[in-house]
Amino acid sequence: MSRLTPYSPLSADPFADVFQAFLRPMRQRGDGEVPRMDIDVTENGDQYILKAELPGVDKKDIAVQIDGATVVISANKEQRSEVKEEGKVLRKERYWGQIERSVTLASPIDSSAAKAVCENGVLVLTLPKMAGSLGKTLQIE
């Protein structure tokens, strides 16, 4: 059953749904899945451990930038699929694009001591906190 939305002449853009429904088939990828990067961040004493899932991405296509307490992970992803039937190509699809995630942590990172390891499609970043960034409690006079 289709989704019904009541028409409202007071809506900011009454034709938004019409245009979105028209463009939806062009925006979707062939397999219906949008490329994504799932991440987990844990704090372990004086360091953060960030794990990013990047299945099908070669480690040479991954870049990590650290600026203070902000970590930016970007990756170029290429995916191809082909469906054949008795030697005759019926469908051939390709995807290429960039995935990017940015995380701002509570403490600045010591970028000179940070480490990155990528195995089996999982990028693991060990991000030590900057010395002296653990905070200070002030006494009120």
PDB file of C-alpha atoms in Angstrom:
ATOM      1  CA  MET A   1       0.000   0.000   0.000  1.00  0.00           C
ATOM      2  CA  SER A   2       1.345   3.433  -0.824  1.00  0.00           C
ATOM      3  CA  ARG A   3       1.993   6.122   1.736  1.00  0.00           C
ATOM      4  CA  LEU A   4      -0.754   8.746   1.796  1.00  0.00           C
ATOM      5  CA  THR A   5      -0.011  12.267   2.989  1.00  0.00           C
ATOM      6  CA  PRO A   6      -2.786  14.797   3.435  1.00  0.00           C
ATOM      7  CA  TYR A   7      -2.431  17.902   1.282  1.00  0.00           C
ATOM      8  CA  SER A   8      -2.016  21.144   3.202  1.00  0.00           C
ATOM      9  CA  PRO A   9      -2.142  24.436   1.295  1.00  0.00           C
ATOM     10  CA  LEU A  10      -0.399  26.044   4.300  1.00  0.00           C
ATOM     11  CA  SER A  11       2.643  23.788   3.947  1.00  0.00           C
ATOM     12  CA  ALA A  12       5.963  25.553   3.303  1.00  0.00           C
ATOM     13  CA  ASP A  13       6.512  23.464   0.178  1.00  0.00           C
ATOM     14  CA  PRO A  14       3.356  21.592  -0.869  1.00  0.00           C
ATOM     15  CA  PHE A  15       5.096  19.961  -3.856  1.00  0.00           C
ATOM     16  CA  ALA A  16       8.146  18.633  -1.953  1.00  0.00           C
ATOM     17  CA  ASP A  17       6.811  15.073  -1.723  1.00  0.00           C
ATOM     18  CA  VAL A  18       5.877  15.013  -5.400  1.00  0.00           C
ATOM     19  CA  PHE A  19       9.401  15.987  -6.497  1.00  0.00           C
ATOM     20  CA  GLN A  20      11.105  13.709  -3.972  1.00  0.00           C
ATOM     21  CA  ALA A  21       9.056  10.729  -5.132  1.00  0.00           C
ATOM     22  CA  PHE A  22       9.915  11.546  -8.740  1.00  0.00           C
ATOM     23  CA  LEU A  23      13.670  11.772  -8.050  1.00  0.00           C
ATOM     24  CA  ARG A  24      13.917   8.843  -5.602  1.00  0.00           C
ATOM     25  CA  PRO A  25      14.748   6.169  -8.229  1.00  0.00           C
ATOM     26  CA  MET A  26      17.665   8.264  -9.537  1.00  0.00           C
ATOM     27  CA  ARG A  27      19.128   8.859  -6.070  1.00  0.00           C
ATOM     28  CA  GLN A  28      19.165   5.233  -4.941  1.00  0.00           C
ATOM     29  CA  ARG A  29      22.000   2.894  -5.727  1.00  0.00           C
ATOM     30  CA  GLY A  30      21.266  -0.248  -7.669  1.00  0.00           C
ATOM     31  CA  ASP A  31      21.368  -2.551  -4.672  1.00  0.00           C
ATOM     32  CA  GLY A  32      19.480  -0.079  -2.439  1.00  0.00           C
ATOM     33  CA  GLU A  33      22.353   0.234   0.019  1.00  0.00           C
ATOM     34  CA  VAL A  34      24.031   3.555   0.754  1.00  0.00           C
ATOM     35  CA  PRO A  35      27.760   3.346   1.504  1.00  0.00           C
ATOM     36  CA  ARG A  36      28.418   4.030   5.162  1.00  0.00           C
ATOM     37  CA  MET A  37      31.059   3.943   7.837  1.00  0.00           C
ATOM     38  CA  ASP A  38      29.975   2.650  11.247  1.00  0.00           C
ATOM     39  CA  ILE A  39      32.202   3.720  14.142  1.00  0.00           C
ATOM     40  CA  ASP A  40      32.678   2.851  17.814  1.00  0.00           C
ATOM     41  CA  VAL A  41      34.569   5.148  20.197  1.00  0.00           C
ATOM     42  CA  THR A  42      35.722   4.005  23.623  1.00  0.00           C
ATOM     43  CA  GLU A  43      37.732   5.829  26.272  1.00  0.00           C
ATOM     44  CA  ASN A  44      40.396   3.818  28.029  1.00  0.00           C
ATOM     45  CA  GLY A  45      42.131   5.912  30.685  1.00  0.00           C
ATOM     46  CA  ASP A  46      44.505   8.270  28.890  1.00  0.00           C
ATOM     47  CA  GLN A  47      43.511   7.304  25.336  1.00  0.00           C
ATOM     48  CA  TYR A  48      40.585   6.850  22.983  1.00  0.00           C
ATOM     49  CA  ILE A  49      40.098   3.796  20.788  1.00  0.00           C
ATOM     50  CA  LEU A  50      38.139   4.472  17.602  1.00  0.00           C
ATOM     51  CA  LYS A  51      37.037   1.559  15.409  1.00  0.00           C
ATOM     52  CA  ALA A  52      35.602   2.242  11.953  1.00  0.00           C
ATOM     53  CA  GLU A  53      34.113  -0.449   9.724  1.00  0.00           C
ATOM     54  CA  LEU A  54      35.214  -0.003   6.110  1.00  0.00           C
ATOM     55  CA  PRO A  55      34.411  -3.277   4.327  1.00  0.00           C
ATOM     56  CA  GLY A  56      35.826  -3.534   0.826  1.00  0.00           C
ATOM     57  CA  VAL A  57      38.085  -0.478   1.209  1.00  0.00           C
ATOM     58  CA  ASP A  58      41.831  -0.870   0.688  1.00  0.00           C
ATOM     59  CA  LYS A  59      43.987   0.771   3.369  1.00  0.00           C
ATOM     60  CA  LYS A  60      45.748   2.886   0.714  1.00  0.00           C
ATOM     61  CA  ASP A  61      42.364   4.550   0.042  1.00  0.00           C
ATOM     62  CA  ILE A  62      41.882   5.655   3.682  1.00  0.00           C
ATOM     63  CA  ALA A  63      43.014   9.010   5.116  1.00  0.00           C
ATOM     64  CA  VAL A  64      42.955  10.069   8.776  1.00  0.00           C
ATOM     65  CA  GLN A  65      43.417  13.668   9.904  1.00  0.00           C
ATOM     66  CA  ILE A  66      43.726  14.845  13.504  1.00  0.00           C
ATOM     67  CA  ASP A  67      43.200  18.480  14.435  1.00  0.00           C
ATOM     68  CA  GLY A  68      43.105  19.067  18.184  1.00  0.00           C
ATOM     69  CA  ALA A  69      40.194  16.989  19.485  1.00  0.00           C
ATOM     70  CA  THR A  70      38.681  16.371  16.030  1.00  0.00           C
ATOM     71  CA  VAL A  71      39.378  13.203  14.036  1.00  0.00           C
ATOM     72  CA  VAL A  72      38.331  13.020  10.380  1.00  0.00           C
ATOM     73  CA  ILE A  73      38.322   9.668   8.547  1.00  0.00           C
ATOM     74  CA  SER A  74      37.767   9.651   4.804  1.00  0.00           C
ATOM     75  CA  ALA A  75      37.866   6.757   2.364  1.00  0.00           C
ATOM     76  CA  ASN A  76      37.381   6.270  -1.345  1.00  0.00           C
ATOM     77  CA  LYS A  77      35.128   3.316  -2.056  1.00  0.00           C
ATOM     78  CA  GLU A  78      34.638   1.557  -5.360  1.00  0.00           C
ATOM     79  CA  GLN A  79      32.128  -1.207  -5.866  1.00  0.00           C
ATOM     80  CA  ARG A  80      31.190  -3.159  -8.979  1.00  0.00           C
ATOM     81  CA  SER A  81      28.544  -5.741  -9.623  1.00  0.00           C
ATOM     82  CA  GLU A  82      27.613  -7.630 -12.750  1.00  0.00           C
ATOM     83  CA  VAL A  83      24.746 -10.015 -13.470  1.00  0.00           C
ATOM     84  CA  LYS A  84      25.167 -12.419 -16.386  1.00  0.00           C
ATOM     85  CA  GLU A  85      22.863 -14.942 -17.897  1.00  0.00           C
ATOM     86  CA  GLU A  86      24.445 -17.503 -20.216  1.00  0.00           C
ATOM     87  CA  GLY A  87      27.257 -15.203 -21.323  1.00  0.00           C
ATOM     88  CA  LYS A  88      24.983 -12.261 -21.996  1.00  0.00           C
ATOM     89  CA  VAL A  89      25.336  -9.260 -19.674  1.00  0.00           C
ATOM     90  CA  LEU A  90      21.920  -8.224 -18.397  1.00  0.00           C
ATOM     91  CA  ARG A  91      23.005  -5.651 -15.834  1.00  0.00           C
ATOM     92  CA  LYS A  92      26.306  -4.023 -14.892  1.00  0.00           C
ATOM     93  CA  GLU A  93      26.555  -1.471 -12.083  1.00  0.00           C
ATOM     94  CA  ARG A  94      29.400   0.558 -10.652  1.00  0.00           C
ATOM     95  CA  TYR A  95      29.703   2.851  -7.660  1.00  0.00           C
ATOM     96  CA  TRP A  96      32.529   5.158  -6.716  1.00  0.00           C
ATOM     97  CA  GLY A  97      32.473   7.766  -4.042  1.00  0.00           C
ATOM     98  CA  GLN A  98      33.964   9.142  -0.871  1.00  0.00           C
ATOM     99  CA  ILE A  99      32.799   8.323   2.629  1.00  0.00           C
ATOM    100  CA  GLU A 100      33.729  10.685   5.450  1.00  0.00           C
ATOM    101  CA  ARG A 101      33.115  10.769   9.200  1.00  0.00           C
ATOM    102  CA  SER A 102      34.186  13.391  11.696  1.00  0.00           C
ATOM    103  CA  VAL A 103      34.313  12.896  15.465  1.00  0.00           C
ATOM    104  CA  THR A 104      35.076  15.561  18.063  1.00  0.00           C
ATOM    105  CA  LEU A 105      36.344  14.073  21.320  1.00  0.00           C
ATOM    106  CA  ALA A 106      36.335  15.623  24.801  1.00  0.00           C
ATOM    107  CA  SER A 107      40.144  15.980  24.998  1.00  0.00           C
ATOM    108  CA  PRO A 108      42.756  17.043  22.429  1.00  0.00           C
ATOM    109  CA  ILE A 109      44.700  14.201  20.806  1.00  0.00           C
ATOM    110  CA  ASP A 110      48.491  13.807  20.831  1.00  0.00           C
ATOM    111  CA  SER A 111      48.771  13.319  17.070  1.00  0.00           C
ATOM    112  CA  SER A 112      52.490  12.449  17.229  1.00  0.00           C
ATOM    113  CA  ALA A 113      51.709   9.324  19.302  1.00  0.00           C
ATOM    114  CA  ALA A 114      48.502   8.271  17.507  1.00  0.00           C
ATOM    115  CA  LYS A 115      48.472   4.929  15.671  1.00  0.00           C
ATOM    116  CA  ALA A 116      46.286   3.470  12.924  1.00  0.00           C
ATOM    117  CA  VAL A 117      45.902  -0.195  11.939  1.00  0.00           C
ATOM    118  CA  CYS A 118      43.553  -1.554   9.264  1.00  0.00           C
ATOM    119  CA  GLU A 119      42.808  -5.288   9.104  1.00  0.00           C
ATOM    120  CA  ASN A 120      39.870  -7.166   7.571  1.00  0.00           C
ATOM    121  CA  GLY A 121      37.951  -3.982   6.788  1.00  0.00           C
ATOM    122  CA  VAL A 122      38.201  -2.544  10.308  1.00  0.00           C
ATOM    123  CA  LEU A 123      40.282   0.579  10.955  1.00  0.00           C
ATOM    124  CA  VAL A 124      41.474   0.833  14.580  1.00  0.00           C
ATOM    125  CA  LEU A 125      42.816   4.189  15.761  1.00  0.00           C
ATOM    126  CA  THR A 126      44.654   4.462  19.067  1.00  0.00           C
ATOM    127  CA  LEU A 127      44.417   8.128  20.040  1.00  0.00           C
ATOM    128  CA  PRO A 128      46.337   9.134  23.183  1.00  0.00           C
ATOM    129  CA  LYS A 129      45.103  12.219  24.989  1.00  0.00           C
ATOM    130  CA  MET A 130      47.360  15.265  25.021  1.00  0.00           C
ATOM    131  CA  ALA A 131      49.397  15.481  28.249  1.00  0.00           C
ATOM    132  CA  GLY A 132      47.862  17.962  30.649  1.00  0.00           C
ATOM    133  CA  SER A 133      44.422  17.820  29.011  1.00  0.00           C
ATOM    134  CA  LEU A 134      42.757  15.822  31.758  1.00  0.00           C
ATOM    135  CA  GLY A 135      41.217  18.943  33.204  1.00  0.00           C
ATOM    136  CA  LYS A 136      41.689  20.853  36.427  1.00  0.00           C
ATOM    137  CA  THR A 137      39.353  21.571  39.314  1.00  0.00           C
ATOM    138  CA  LEU A 138      39.552  25.192  40.434  1.00  0.00           C
ATOM    139  CA  GLN A 139      39.121  26.251  44.045  1.00  0.00           C
ATOM    140  CA  ILE A 140      36.710  29.125  44.439  1.00  0.00           C
ATOM    141  CA  GLU A 141      38.135  31.975  46.533  1.00  0.00           C
TER     142      GLU A 141
END
